[in-house]
Short mmCIF file of C-alpha atoms (C1' of nucleotides) in Angstrom, two decimals:
data_model
loop_
_atom_site.label_atom_id
_atom_site.label_comp_id
_atom_site.label_asym_id
_atom_site.label_seq_id
_atom_site.Cartn_x
_atom_site.Cartn_y
_atom_site.Cartn_z
CA MET A 476 57.61 49.57 21.23
CA PRO A 477 59.07 52.90 21.46
CA GLN A 478 63.00 51.95 21.29
CA GLU A 479 65.00 49.70 19.18
CA ARG A 480 65.18 46.28 20.28
CA THR A 481 67.76 45.80 22.65
CA LYS A 482 70.01 42.84 23.42
CA LEU A 483 67.86 42.69 26.25
CA TRP A 484 64.66 42.08 24.25
CA TYR A 485 65.44 39.18 22.06
CA LEU A 486 67.36 37.07 25.02
CA LYS A 487 63.70 37.66 26.97
CA ASN A 488 62.17 36.14 23.98
CA LEU A 489 64.46 33.78 23.83
CA ASP A 490 61.84 30.80 23.76
CA ILE A 491 63.65 27.72 25.92
CA PHE A 492 60.98 25.71 23.50
CA SER A 493 61.62 26.46 20.25
CA HIS A 494 62.83 24.20 17.69
CA LEU A 495 61.07 21.73 18.55
CA SER A 496 59.18 18.32 16.30
CA ASP A 497 55.05 18.74 16.95
CA GLU A 498 55.28 14.99 18.83
CA GLN A 499 57.43 17.45 21.31
CA TYR A 500 55.10 20.26 21.42
CA GLU A 501 52.48 18.08 21.97
CA LEU A 502 53.78 16.37 25.21
CA ILE A 503 55.08 19.38 26.44
CA ASP A 504 51.25 20.40 25.94
CA LYS A 505 49.86 17.34 27.99
CA LEU A 506 52.54 17.53 31.02
CA ALA A 507 52.22 21.48 31.47
CA ALA A 508 48.39 22.28 32.89
CA MET A 509 47.19 25.77 32.07
CA ARG A 510 44.64 27.54 34.55
CA PRO A 511 43.20 31.06 34.61
CA VAL A 512 45.00 33.35 37.41
CA LYS A 513 43.21 36.41 39.13
CA LYS A 514 44.96 39.50 40.32
CA GLY A 515 46.24 39.24 43.87
CA GLU A 516 46.93 35.31 43.22
CA VAL A 517 49.54 34.47 45.10
CA LEU A 518 51.85 31.44 42.78
CA TYR A 519 54.57 31.16 45.24
CA PHE A 520 55.72 32.79 48.58
CA GLN A 521 58.99 33.19 49.34
CA GLY A 522 59.90 30.14 51.21
CA ALA A 523 58.37 27.85 49.49
CA THR A 524 59.50 24.38 48.31
CA ASP A 525 57.05 23.41 45.31
CA LYS A 526 59.35 21.97 42.80
CA LYS A 527 57.78 23.27 39.28
CA PHE A 528 58.46 26.72 36.86
CA TYR A 529 55.77 28.77 35.55
CA MET A 530 55.17 29.90 32.14
CA LEU A 531 53.19 32.74 31.46
CA LYS A 532 51.06 33.03 28.54
CA LYS A 533 48.63 36.07 29.33
CA GLY A 534 48.74 38.54 32.21
CA VAL A 535 51.19 40.18 34.33
CA VAL A 536 53.39 38.52 37.22
CA LYS A 537 55.50 40.74 39.48
CA ILE A 538 58.05 38.92 41.29
CA THR A 539 58.85 40.38 44.89
CA LYS A 540 61.20 40.30 47.66
CA LEU A 541 60.72 40.65 51.81
CA THR A 542 63.65 41.92 53.34
CA PRO A 543 64.27 40.59 56.73
CA HIS A 544 63.51 44.20 57.47
CA GLY A 545 60.27 44.46 56.11
CA ASN A 546 61.48 46.03 52.90
CA GLU A 547 59.37 44.88 50.06
CA ILE A 548 61.34 45.40 46.70
CA ILE A 549 60.18 44.27 43.36
CA LEU A 550 62.44 42.36 41.19
CA ASP A 551 60.92 42.36 37.73
CA ILE A 552 57.56 42.01 36.14
CA PHE A 553 56.97 39.64 33.50
CA SER A 554 54.07 40.46 30.71
CA GLY A 555 52.84 38.14 28.00
CA VAL A 556 54.98 35.03 26.88
CA SER A 557 57.03 34.23 29.71
CA LEU A 558 59.02 31.83 32.00
CA PHE A 559 59.60 31.94 35.52
CA GLY A 560 60.18 30.61 39.00
CA GLU A 561 62.68 28.30 36.99
CA ILE A 562 64.50 27.71 39.94
CA GLY A 563 62.49 26.04 41.44
CA VAL A 564 62.84 22.34 38.84
CA LEU A 565 66.88 23.23 39.17
CA ASN A 566 67.52 24.37 42.82
CA PRO A 567 67.55 22.39 45.76
CA GLN A 568 66.86 25.93 48.22
CA GLU A 569 63.65 27.29 49.01
CA ARG A 570 62.18 30.17 46.50
CA ASP A 571 63.20 33.22 47.91
CA GLU A 572 60.94 35.18 45.81
CA SER A 573 57.52 35.37 45.67
CA ALA A 574 55.54 35.58 42.39
CA ILE A 575 52.32 37.75 42.39
CA VAL A 576 49.80 37.24 39.82
CA VAL A 577 49.13 41.86 38.98
CA GLU A 578 47.31 41.32 36.29
CA ASP A 579 44.50 38.49 35.34
CA GLY A 580 45.57 35.91 32.95
CA LEU A 581 46.79 32.48 32.69
CA ILE A 582 49.64 30.02 32.94
CA CYS A 583 51.04 26.94 32.74
CA THR A 584 53.08 24.57 35.45
CA MET A 585 55.43 21.78 34.87
CA THR A 586 56.96 20.21 37.93
CA LYS A 587 60.72 19.14 38.62
CA GLU A 588 59.96 15.44 37.59
CA ASP A 589 57.98 16.44 34.34
CA PHE A 590 60.78 18.75 33.27
CA GLU A 591 63.20 15.96 34.28
CA ARG A 592 61.09 13.94 32.17
CA LEU A 593 61.32 16.35 29.19
CA VAL A 594 65.03 16.88 29.70
CA HIS A 595 65.59 13.42 29.17
CA MET A 596 63.97 13.45 25.66
CA ILE A 597 65.10 16.86 24.68
CA PRO A 598 68.65 17.24 25.88
CA GLY A 599 69.91 20.33 25.08
CA LEU A 600 67.19 22.18 27.38
CA VAL A 601 68.75 21.86 30.42
CA ILE A 602 71.52 24.47 28.89
CA LYS A 603 69.15 26.61 27.55
CA MET A 604 67.31 27.22 30.92
CA THR A 605 71.07 27.60 32.33
CA LYS A 606 71.56 30.58 29.58
CA ILE A 607 67.69 31.85 30.95
CA ILE A 608 68.91 31.76 34.73
CA GLY A 609 71.84 33.75 33.27
CA LEU A 610 69.65 36.61 31.75
CA ARG A 611 68.02 37.16 34.93
CA ARG A 612 71.12 37.27 37.16
CA TRP A 613 72.24 40.01 34.42
CA LYS A 614 69.37 41.51 34.51
CA ILE A 615 69.01 41.76 38.73
CA GLU A 616 72.08 42.37 39.35
CA ASN A 617 72.44 45.08 36.97
CA LYS A 618 69.07 46.30 38.17
CA LEU A 619 70.08 46.30 41.92
CA LEU A 620 73.61 48.55 41.37
CA ASP A 621 71.12 51.38 39.28
CA LEU A 622 69.26 50.99 42.63
CA LEU A 623 72.61 51.55 44.36
CA TYR A 624 74.18 54.04 42.28
CA ARG A 625 71.54 56.38 41.40
CA THR A 626 69.20 58.87 42.28
CA VAL A 627 65.16 58.57 42.78
CA GLU A 628 64.68 60.63 39.28
CA GLN A 629 67.17 57.84 37.82
CA ARG A 630 65.80 55.68 38.86
CA LEU A 631 62.46 55.96 37.85
CA ALA A 632 63.43 57.11 33.91
CA LYS A 633 65.18 54.08 33.90
CA THR A 634 61.75 51.98 35.55
CA PHE A 635 59.33 53.82 32.85
CA LEU A 636 61.84 52.70 29.48
CA ASN A 637 61.79 49.61 31.14
CA LEU A 638 57.93 49.09 31.19
CA LEU A 639 58.10 50.82 27.93
CA ASP A 640 58.77 47.87 26.70
CA ASP A 641 56.04 45.58 27.52
CA PHE A 642 53.21 48.36 28.34
CA ALA A 643 54.13 51.01 26.16
CA VAL A 644 50.65 51.79 23.59
CA PRO A 645 51.06 55.27 21.47
CA ARG A 646 49.16 58.34 23.11
CA ASP A 647 49.62 62.07 21.05
CA GLY A 648 53.14 62.22 20.30
CA GLY A 649 54.03 60.16 23.52
CA TYR A 650 53.27 57.04 25.00
CA LEU A 651 50.93 55.44 27.54
CA LEU A 652 51.98 52.87 30.15
CA LYS A 653 49.41 50.71 29.72
CA ILE A 654 49.96 49.26 33.02
CA LYS A 655 47.95 49.83 36.67
CA LEU A 656 50.99 50.41 39.25
CA THR A 657 50.73 52.46 42.55
CA HIS A 658 53.09 54.92 43.62
CA LYS A 659 53.80 52.48 46.06
CA ASP A 660 54.26 50.20 43.05
CA PHE A 661 56.74 52.14 41.97
CA ALA A 662 58.22 52.95 45.05
CA ASP A 663 58.84 48.93 45.58
CA LEU A 664 60.70 48.74 41.73
CA ILE A 665 63.26 51.69 42.67
CA ALA A 666 63.96 51.05 46.51
CA SER A 667 62.67 54.54 47.41
CA THR A 668 58.93 55.42 49.72
CA ARG A 669 55.96 56.32 48.20
CA GLU A 670 56.15 59.80 49.56
CA THR A 671 59.24 60.18 47.89
CA VAL A 672 57.87 58.80 44.19
CA THR A 673 54.64 61.40 44.42
CA ALA A 674 56.64 64.53 45.00
CA THR A 675 58.81 63.15 41.73
CA LEU A 676 56.08 62.28 39.18
CA ASN A 677 54.78 65.78 39.98
CA LYS A 678 57.48 67.07 39.41
CA LEU A 679 58.21 66.07 36.68
CA LYS A 680 54.98 66.57 35.25
CA ASN A 681 55.57 70.03 36.45
CA GLU A 682 57.85 69.89 33.93
CA GLY A 683 56.55 68.27 31.46
CA LEU A 684 58.05 65.28 31.03
CA LEU A 685 55.33 62.88 31.73
CA ASP A 686 51.14 63.26 32.29
CA PHE A 687 48.23 61.34 34.65
CA GLU A 688 45.24 59.99 32.53
CA GLY A 689 43.47 57.81 34.91
CA LYS A 690 45.10 55.32 36.74
CA TYR A 691 47.79 55.49 33.89
CA LEU A 692 51.03 57.77 33.41
CA VAL A 693 51.85 58.67 29.65
CA ILE A 694 55.61 59.58 28.71
CA LYS A 695 55.50 63.34 26.98
CA GLN A 696 59.03 63.35 26.46
CA LEU A 697 61.00 60.23 25.48
CA GLU A 698 63.78 62.04 24.94
CA LYS A 699 64.28 63.38 28.02
CA ILE A 700 62.93 60.40 30.44
CA ARG A 701 66.18 58.74 28.68
CA SER A 702 68.42 61.56 29.25
CA LEU A 703 67.56 61.10 32.48
CA ALA A 704 68.15 57.48 32.98
CA GLU A 705 70.96 58.39 30.83
CA MET B 1417 85.83 28.65 61.46
CA PRO B 1418 83.85 31.18 64.69
CA GLN B 1419 79.77 30.72 63.43
CA GLU B 1420 78.22 27.23 63.01
CA ARG B 1421 78.44 26.42 59.54
CA THR B 1422 75.58 28.22 57.42
CA LYS B 1423 73.65 26.86 54.37
CA LEU B 1424 76.05 28.75 52.12
CA TRP B 1425 78.98 27.14 53.95
CA TYR B 1426 78.46 23.91 52.56
CA LEU B 1427 77.06 25.04 49.35
CA LYS B 1428 80.08 27.13 48.97
CA ASN B 1429 81.82 23.78 49.29
CA LEU B 1430 79.76 22.00 46.68
CA ASP B 1431 82.06 20.57 44.11
CA ILE B 1432 80.76 19.40 41.03
CA PHE B 1433 83.27 17.18 40.78
CA SER B 1434 82.49 15.15 43.54
CA HIS B 1435 81.18 11.66 42.80
CA LEU B 1436 82.96 10.77 39.94
CA SER B 1437 85.73 7.30 38.72
CA ASP B 1438 89.52 7.87 38.83
CA GLU B 1439 89.04 7.80 35.30
CA GLN B 1440 87.11 11.11 34.90
CA TYR B 1441 89.93 12.35 37.55
CA GLU B 1442 92.21 12.29 35.03
CA LEU B 1443 90.29 13.14 32.00
CA ILE B 1444 89.73 16.56 34.44
CA ASP B 1445 92.79 16.85 35.39
CA LYS B 1446 94.33 16.30 31.92
CA LEU B 1447 92.13 18.70 30.25
CA ALA B 1448 92.19 21.59 32.81
CA ALA B 1449 95.87 23.41 32.48
CA MET B 1450 96.78 24.43 35.91
CA ARG B 1451 99.31 28.00 35.82
CA PRO B 1452 99.93 30.17 39.26
CA VAL B 1453 98.68 33.60 38.97
CA LYS B 1454 100.09 36.93 40.81
CA LYS B 1455 98.77 39.64 42.63
CA GLY B 1456 97.17 41.89 40.48
CA GLU B 1457 96.80 40.01 37.52
CA VAL B 1458 93.38 40.36 35.47
CA LEU B 1459 91.68 36.66 34.75
CA TYR B 1460 89.55 38.25 32.58
CA PHE B 1461 87.64 41.45 32.06
CA GLN B 1462 84.50 42.51 31.95
CA GLY B 1463 83.09 42.84 27.88
CA ALA B 1464 85.65 39.61 27.42
CA THR B 1465 84.42 37.39 25.54
CA ASP B 1466 86.52 34.05 26.28
CA LYS B 1467 84.62 30.93 26.74
CA LYS B 1468 86.25 29.66 29.89
CA PHE B 1469 85.40 29.12 33.46
CA TYR B 1470 88.23 29.02 36.28
CA MET B 1471 89.05 26.68 38.80
CA LEU B 1472 90.87 28.59 41.90
CA LYS B 1473 93.09 26.11 43.98
CA LYS B 1474 94.95 27.83 46.04
CA GLY B 1475 94.93 31.79 46.15
CA VAL B 1476 92.54 34.66 46.50
CA VAL B 1477 90.19 36.73 44.00
CA LYS B 1478 88.20 39.18 43.29
CA ILE B 1479 85.12 39.34 41.19
CA THR B 1480 84.39 43.38 40.56
CA LYS B 1481 81.78 44.96 38.73
CA LEU B 1482 82.44 48.50 37.03
CA THR B 1483 79.03 50.75 36.66
CA PRO B 1484 78.80 52.99 33.53
CA HIS B 1485 79.09 55.76 35.97
CA GLY B 1486 82.72 54.34 37.07
CA ASN B 1487 82.35 52.89 40.83
CA GLU B 1488 83.41 49.78 41.57
CA ILE B 1489 82.56 47.00 43.66
CA ILE B 1490 83.26 43.99 44.09
CA LEU B 1491 80.90 41.49 44.24
CA ASP B 1492 83.13 38.52 45.57
CA ILE B 1493 85.77 36.91 46.70
CA PHE B 1494 87.11 33.66 46.23
CA SER B 1495 89.76 31.91 48.33
CA GLY B 1496 91.11 28.45 48.80
CA VAL B 1497 89.40 25.81 46.49
CA SER B 1498 86.92 27.55 44.07
CA LEU B 1499 84.79 27.73 40.88
CA PHE B 1500 84.32 30.62 39.10
CA GLY B 1501 83.69 32.14 35.58
CA GLU B 1502 81.37 29.63 34.66
CA ILE B 1503 79.21 31.86 33.40
CA GLY B 1504 81.84 31.75 30.59
CA VAL B 1505 81.15 28.14 29.72
CA LEU B 1506 77.23 28.42 29.73
CA ASN B 1507 76.57 31.70 28.56
CA PRO B 1508 76.90 33.29 24.76
CA GLN B 1509 76.98 36.93 26.13
CA GLU B 1510 80.58 38.60 26.78
CA ARG B 1511 81.18 38.80 30.37
CA ASP B 1512 79.72 41.67 32.89
CA GLU B 1513 82.27 41.36 35.55
CA SER B 1514 85.72 40.81 35.97
CA ALA B 1515 88.37 38.64 37.73
CA ILE B 1516 91.40 39.99 39.47
CA VAL B 1517 93.81 38.11 41.76
CA VAL B 1518 93.87 39.36 45.39
CA GLU B 1519 96.55 36.91 46.09
CA ASP B 1520 98.87 34.51 44.73
CA GLY B 1521 97.90 31.00 43.75
CA LEU B 1522 97.22 28.41 41.28
CA ILE B 1523 94.54 28.13 38.52
CA CYS B 1524 93.26 25.72 36.79
CA THR B 1525 91.18 26.93 33.45
CA MET B 1526 89.09 24.84 31.26
CA THR B 1527 87.62 25.87 27.96
CA LYS B 1528 83.99 25.49 26.89
CA GLU B 1529 84.99 23.15 24.39
CA ASP B 1530 86.83 20.95 26.91
CA PHE B 1531 83.74 20.86 28.87
CA GLU B 1532 81.04 20.08 26.69
CA ARG B 1533 83.37 17.16 26.08
CA LEU B 1534 83.04 16.64 29.62
CA VAL B 1535 79.47 17.29 30.01
CA HIS B 1536 78.97 14.31 27.00
CA MET B 1537 80.83 11.74 29.34
CA ILE B 1538 79.44 13.05 32.70
CA PRO B 1539 75.61 14.02 32.70
CA GLY B 1540 74.35 15.59 35.34
CA LEU B 1541 77.37 18.16 35.27
CA VAL B 1542 74.81 20.51 33.79
CA ILE B 1543 72.45 20.67 36.78
CA LYS B 1544 75.21 21.25 39.61
CA MET B 1545 76.69 23.83 37.21
CA THR B 1546 73.33 24.98 37.32
CA LYS B 1547 72.61 24.77 41.00
CA ILE B 1548 76.14 26.30 41.32
CA ILE B 1549 74.58 29.42 39.05
CA GLY B 1550 71.49 29.52 41.44
CA LEU B 1551 73.64 29.59 44.58
CA ARG B 1552 75.45 32.33 42.85
CA ARG B 1553 72.83 34.56 41.93
CA TRP B 1554 70.85 34.00 45.78
CA LYS B 1555 74.29 34.87 47.54
CA ILE B 1556 74.69 38.25 45.01
CA GLU B 1557 71.37 39.44 45.32
CA ASN B 1558 70.92 39.45 48.67
CA LYS B 1559 74.31 41.15 49.25
CA LEU B 1560 73.21 43.95 47.03
CA LEU B 1561 69.56 44.11 49.50
CA ASP B 1562 71.65 44.41 52.15
CA LEU B 1563 73.55 47.06 51.03
CA LEU B 1564 70.54 49.05 49.86
CA TYR B 1565 68.75 48.87 53.00
CA ARG B 1566 71.32 49.34 55.66
CA THR B 1567 73.49 51.28 57.02
CA VAL B 1568 77.13 51.73 56.70
CA GLU B 1569 77.99 50.03 59.69
CA GLN B 1570 75.75 47.13 59.73
CA ARG B 1571 77.66 46.41 55.74
CA LEU B 1572 81.16 46.39 57.32
CA ALA B 1573 79.75 44.35 60.02
CA LYS B 1574 77.95 41.92 57.53
CA THR B 1575 81.45 41.48 55.20
CA PHE B 1576 83.44 40.75 58.54
CA LEU B 1577 81.79 38.02 59.01
CA ASN B 1578 81.50 36.73 55.35
CA LEU B 1579 85.17 37.40 55.51
CA LEU B 1580 85.74 35.60 58.42
CA ASP B 1581 84.30 32.12 57.17
CA ASP B 1582 87.19 31.83 55.32
CA PHE B 1583 89.95 34.06 56.67
CA ALA B 1584 89.65 33.85 59.92
CA VAL B 1585 92.84 33.26 62.70
CA PRO B 1586 92.52 32.62 66.27
CA ARG B 1587 94.16 35.92 68.07
CA ASP B 1588 93.74 36.53 71.89
CA GLY B 1589 90.10 35.26 72.68
CA GLY B 1590 88.93 37.33 69.42
CA TYR B 1591 90.01 36.30 65.26
CA LEU B 1592 92.67 38.22 62.83
CA LEU B 1593 91.33 38.87 59.59
CA LYS B 1594 94.11 36.78 57.49
CA ILE B 1595 93.26 38.98 54.41
CA LYS B 1596 94.82 42.19 53.16
CA LEU B 1597 91.97 44.57 52.25
CA THR B 1598 92.75 48.75 52.21
CA HIS B 1599 89.80 50.53 53.08
CA LYS B 1600 89.15 51.59 49.63
CA ASP B 1601 88.64 47.71 49.02
CA PHE B 1602 85.95 47.55 52.49
CA ALA B 1603 84.38 50.50 50.49
CA ASP B 1604 84.43 48.89 47.37
CA LEU B 1605 82.51 45.23 48.95
CA ILE B 1606 80.29 47.56 50.98
CA ALA B 1607 79.19 50.42 48.15
CA SER B 1608 80.53 53.42 50.26
CA THR B 1609 83.81 55.70 50.34
CA ARG B 1610 86.96 55.49 50.81
CA GLU B 1611 86.23 57.89 53.95
CA THR B 1612 83.35 56.65 55.45
CA VAL B 1613 85.33 53.65 55.67
CA THR B 1614 88.03 55.24 57.98
CA ALA B 1615 85.81 57.37 59.90
CA THR B 1616 84.03 53.72 60.87
CA LEU B 1617 86.77 51.25 61.48
CA ASN B 1618 87.80 53.92 63.91
CA LYS B 1619 85.05 54.55 65.63
CA LEU B 1620 84.52 50.76 65.85
CA LYS B 1621 88.36 50.05 66.68
CA ASN B 1622 87.56 53.06 70.04
CA GLU B 1623 84.62 51.34 71.04
CA GLY B 1624 86.65 48.13 71.14
CA LEU B 1625 85.38 45.52 68.41
CA LEU B 1626 88.02 45.46 66.75
CA ASP B 1627 91.78 46.38 66.39
CA PHE B 1628 94.66 46.97 63.85
CA GLU B 1629 97.64 44.98 63.37
CA GLY B 1630 99.28 45.75 61.28
CA LYS B 1631 97.79 45.62 57.43
CA TYR B 1632 95.29 43.57 59.07
CA LEU B 1633 91.66 43.55 61.27
CA VAL B 1634 91.29 41.85 64.25
CA ILE B 1635 87.26 41.67 65.66
CA LYS B 1636 87.71 41.41 69.10
CA GLN B 1637 84.09 41.33 70.52
CA LEU B 1638 82.86 39.11 67.51
CA GLU B 1639 79.09 39.00 69.43
CA LYS B 1640 79.03 42.40 69.32
CA ILE B 1641 79.92 42.80 65.49
CA ARG B 1642 77.40 39.80 64.95
CA SER B 1643 74.39 41.56 66.48
CA LEU B 1644 75.56 44.82 64.63
CA ALA B 1645 75.10 43.01 61.72
CA GLU B 1646 72.06 41.91 63.58
"C1'" DT C 620 24.33 55.41 48.10
"C1'" DC C 621 27.16 55.24 52.02
"C1'" DT C 622 31.25 54.17 54.24
"C1'" DT C 623 35.08 52.50 54.46
"C1'" DT C 624 39.67 51.67 52.44
"C1'" DA C 625 43.21 52.36 49.72
"C1'" DC C 626 45.64 55.90 47.03
"C1'" DT C 627 47.93 61.03 46.69
"C1'" DG C 628 49.81 64.94 47.29
"C1'" DT C 629 52.31 68.26 50.27
"C1'" DA C 630 55.39 70.17 53.42
"C1'" DA C 631 58.86 70.07 58.11
"C1'" DT C 632 62.72 67.83 60.09
"C1'" DG C 633 66.47 65.22 60.44
"C1'" DG C 634 70.15 61.88 59.39
"C1'" DA C 635 73.31 59.34 57.11
"C1'" DC C 636 76.74 60.12 54.18
"C1'" DA C 637 78.85 61.50 50.05
"C1'" DT C 638 82.19 65.25 48.72
"C1'" DT C 639 85.91 67.93 49.22
"C1'" DA C 640 89.92 69.18 51.14
"C1'" DC C 641 93.78 68.59 53.81
"C1'" DA C 642 97.51 66.47 56.64
"C1'" DT C 643 99.97 62.58 57.84
"C1'" DT C 644 101.72 57.87 57.71
"C1'" DC C 645 103.67 54.02 55.63
"C1'" DA C 646 105.51 51.38 51.20
"C1'" DA C 647 107.93 50.84 47.96
"C1'" DA C 648 110.96 52.11 44.02
"C1'" DT C 649 115.02 53.88 42.61
"C1'" DA D 815 118.59 56.09 52.07
"C1'" DT D 816 115.39 59.42 49.37
"C1'" DT D 817 111.99 60.30 46.66
"C1'" DT D 818 107.95 58.96 45.60
"C1'" DG D 819 103.11 57.93 45.82
"C1'" DA D 820 99.86 54.88 47.73
"C1'" DA D 821 97.10 54.04 52.10
"C1'" DT D 822 94.99 56.69 55.76
"C1'" DG D 823 93.42 60.36 59.45
"C1'" DT D 824 90.18 64.16 60.41
"C1'" DA D 825 86.54 67.94 59.73
"C1'" DA D 826 82.98 70.54 57.45
"C1'" DT D 827 79.42 71.32 54.38
"C1'" DG D 828 75.98 69.94 51.70
"C1'" DT D 829 72.03 66.88 49.73
"C1'" DC D 830 69.50 63.44 48.97
"C1'" DC D 831 65.89 61.65 50.78
"C1'" DA D 832 63.38 58.57 54.40
"C1'" DT D 833 60.25 59.75 58.03
"C1'" DT D 834 56.62 61.99 59.86
"C1'" DA D 835 52.35 64.34 60.34
"C1'" DC D 836 48.86 65.06 57.86
"C1'" DA D 837 45.11 66.04 54.35
"C1'" DG D 838 42.56 65.10 50.64
"C1'" DT D 839 40.76 62.20 46.57
"C1'" DA D 840 39.04 57.87 44.61
"C1'" DA D 841 37.09 53.24 44.19
"C1'" DA D 842 35.62 49.61 46.55
"C1'" DG D 843 32.47 47.09 49.22
"C1'" DA D 844 28.20 46.61 51.80
#
DNA sequence: TCTTTACTGTAATGGACATTACATTCAAAT
DNA sequence: ATTTGAATGTAATGTCCATTACAGTAAAGA
């Protein structure tokens, strides 16, 4: 990982199921059905009313949102062990985001009922959940504010830094971003357009800050990227 | 109120302290210290670590956020009976928003400790809290997306509609917005600039959609405003 | 292997606003 | 009542970036 661990990094890895007894772990294991998922699979759609939450064990999932005007925005990308869709077990409303598999993986789901049974046995679980929700809110709020007030170049640079936390692979002095994202994906991540992303990426490439390696991006001058993101 | 009650309206008025016994009410009353607040008073600052939440009984409070680059944005405006700052009792992080009194009023505060004592006696309180937090997130997320993808005129129109829910006073066929906001305030609400707001307000005035009455705005053609906000 | 679809590259045009720069009016403080 | 600062009005200039329009390239399916 290229940068020092941030508060966010620690919090992201905060496990709501830590400090549990073996029996409790077994119970959770029994309740949460695991299944493999394939790229492109939609776990839930905006508007869905499924009452469950998801635990990603392996793979990559993106959380997207479609505005009434047809703009798609990627709110977050999860990889490795992480938890998402938690709103489903706590809120009565319908989902206002979709979750789509970006890279094959494994997920567990837990229904609202099972979660509530669990909460009875493990008090304090809800509080942990609220912390995760609070963190989510903080993250998304800050992301959207960045999108509002910063240029495309700055937004892209920041996106690289975020992705490096999860997908960095050292590559002669720099870091390869081991996640396949199209220019359209980047555009949806930073609320811009495909064309502008293409142009900006090539500009940064010409300036020597990054390079293309097949379908992957290589960050060659991390410090310069960092100062762009500021 | 000019428009039919929205889901948001209902949810906003959802009271976490409903369905309680008289004793429980008395307890809460004892725990929550009430005090008058004056316009301009800062209830908490971004970065503060106070562990309490706030209940507004009367008056108006704005929730603002300052970006690292000096942009101020108003995330929400609360009026009448409402609850805010709830993150303080659930999250360990420092506050990432400020709460500032816009119009004189009365507020109660409750510390994290008292809230936790209360939670012991009234299970289900945390769940109610998570619903409020979820609603907040939904609201802010949608607001920020609107700011990202819509024009200044559309954003202003939508802001009027939101404010009408809380501050509408009938005024010969239209509605007077009984809240004092400067053009700078409107700019901070819609992530624009003072000058652009002034120009747009005057454009809408010239088109007959609204008018100025002292320090207040009068929405003259609600339907047209609504179709602008779309 | 070929075909077709998805993705990338590039350039021109235009539009929505921020920015800058003042002027004017209004309200609050002394 | 006068001064001073805050809020508003208006216009010009410029910039970032969406939009539009193609062309070229890679990948996936038949």
